[in-house]
C-alpha positions as a LaTeX table, in Angstrom:
\begin{tabular}{lrrr}
\hline
Residue & $x$ (\AA) & $y$ (\AA) & $z$ (\AA) \\
\hline
Unk1 & $-112.92$ & 27.43 & 79.43 \\
Unk2 & $-112.09$ & 31.23 & 80.36 \\
Unk3 & $-111.73$ & 31.81 & 76.60 \\
Unk4 & $-115.21$ & 30.31 & 76.00 \\
Unk5 & $-116.75$ & 32.44 & 78.85 \\
Unk6 & $-115.02$ & 35.66 & 77.48 \\
Unk7 & $-116.26$ & 34.87 & 73.91 \\
Unk8 & $-119.71$ & 34.67 & 75.13 \\
Unk9 & $-119.77$ & 37.82 & 77.19 \\
Unk10 & $-118.28$ & 39.67 & 74.08 \\
Unk11 & $-120.93$ & 38.07 & 71.72 \\
Unk12 & $-123.73$ & 38.76 & 74.14 \\
Unk13 & $-122.66$ & 42.59 & 74.86 \\
Unk14 & $-122.53$ & 43.51 & 71.06 \\
Unk15 & $-125.76$ & 41.89 & 70.08 \\
Unk16 & $-127.14$ & 44.28 & 72.90 \\
Unk17 & $-125.09$ & 47.30 & 71.45 \\
Unk18 & $-126.65$ & 46.46 & 68.06 \\
Unk19 & $-130.21$ & 45.88 & 69.14 \\
Unk20 & $-130.21$ & 49.39 & 70.79 \\
Unk21 & $-128.98$ & 51.41 & 68.09 \\
Unk22 & $-125.97$ & 52.53 & 70.19 \\
Unk23 & $-123.87$ & 55.49 & 68.60 \\
Unk24 & $-120.03$ & 55.05 & 68.64 \\
Unk25 & $-119.10$ & 58.59 & 67.28 \\
Unk26 & $-119.55$ & 61.65 & 69.55 \\
Unk27 & $-120.18$ & 63.98 & 66.74 \\
Unk28 & $-123.01$ & 61.78 & 65.08 \\
Unk29 & $-124.70$ & 61.53 & 68.63 \\
Unk30 & $-124.44$ & 65.35 & 69.35 \\
Unk31 & $-126.18$ & 65.91 & 66.03 \\
Unk32 & $-128.77$ & 63.34 & 66.71 \\
Unk33 & $-129.27$ & 64.59 & 70.12 \\
Unk34 & $-129.83$ & 68.12 & 68.84 \\
Unk35 & $-132.12$ & 66.92 & 66.04 \\
Unk36 & $-134.43$ & 65.05 & 68.17 \\
Unk37 & $-133.95$ & 66.99 & 71.43 \\
Unk38 & $-132.65$ & 64.09 & 73.65 \\
Unk39 & $-129.97$ & 63.95 & 76.10 \\
Unk40 & $-127.00$ & 61.78 & 75.48 \\
Unk41 & $-126.27$ & 58.73 & 77.62 \\
Unk42 & $-122.66$ & 58.31 & 77.40 \\
Unk43 & $-121.46$ & 54.82 & 78.67 \\
Unk44 & $-117.78$ & 53.91 & 79.52 \\
Unk45 & $-117.46$ & 50.27 & 80.50 \\
Unk46 & $-114.97$ & 47.35 & 80.49 \\
Unk47 & $-117.31$ & 44.78 & 78.88 \\
Unk48 & $-115.25$ & 41.53 & 79.63 \\
Unk49 & $-113.48$ & 42.37 & 82.86 \\
Unk50 & $-115.69$ & 44.76 & 84.73 \\
Unk51 & $-118.36$ & 42.67 & 86.89 \\
Unk52 & $-120.45$ & 45.78 & 87.74 \\
Unk53 & $-120.42$ & 46.72 & 83.96 \\
Unk54 & $-121.44$ & 43.09 & 83.03 \\
Unk55 & $-124.24$ & 43.22 & 85.54 \\
Unk56 & $-125.52$ & 46.88 & 84.43 \\
Unk57 & $-125.41$ & 45.30 & 80.79 \\
Unk58 & $-127.54$ & 42.17 & 81.75 \\
Unk59 & $-130.06$ & 43.95 & 84.29 \\
Unk60 & $-130.66$ & 47.48 & 82.54 \\
Unk61 & $-129.18$ & 47.78 & 78.84 \\
Unk62 & $-130.49$ & 44.58 & 77.98 \\
Unk63 & $-133.90$ & 44.89 & 79.43 \\
Unk64 & $-136.76$ & 45.32 & 76.86 \\
Unk65 & $-138.34$ & 47.90 & 79.06 \\
Unk66 & $-135.03$ & 50.02 & 79.04 \\
Unk67 & $-134.71$ & 49.48 & 75.22 \\
Unk68 & $-138.17$ & 50.76 & 74.53 \\
Unk69 & $-137.97$ & 53.87 & 76.76 \\
Unk70 & $-134.31$ & 54.69 & 75.84 \\
Unk71 & $-135.21$ & 54.56 & 72.02 \\
Unk72 & $-137.94$ & 57.36 & 72.60 \\
Unk73 & $-135.98$ & 59.49 & 75.13 \\
Unk74 & $-132.19$ & 59.23 & 74.80 \\
Unk75 & $-129.38$ & 59.05 & 72.33 \\
Unk76 & $-127.17$ & 56.04 & 73.39 \\
Unk77 & $-123.41$ & 56.62 & 73.03 \\
Unk78 & $-120.53$ & 54.23 & 73.88 \\
\hline
\end{tabular}
């Protein structure tokens, strides 16, 4: 059961990441930030073991309102 839960959390996390166009390379994020004049939001998290990180992902990063706002105002880096 624990493996299933961990798998579900990871799958949900990676779907969220891909839907928001998260950057994974710092140099690329800096370039985009410079070109678009948007600040970088750098996120460090433990996706499958950090309860506050999971909550943040579910309640903030996954919300449609944040996705729409961040796409226009930030460069998301993980």
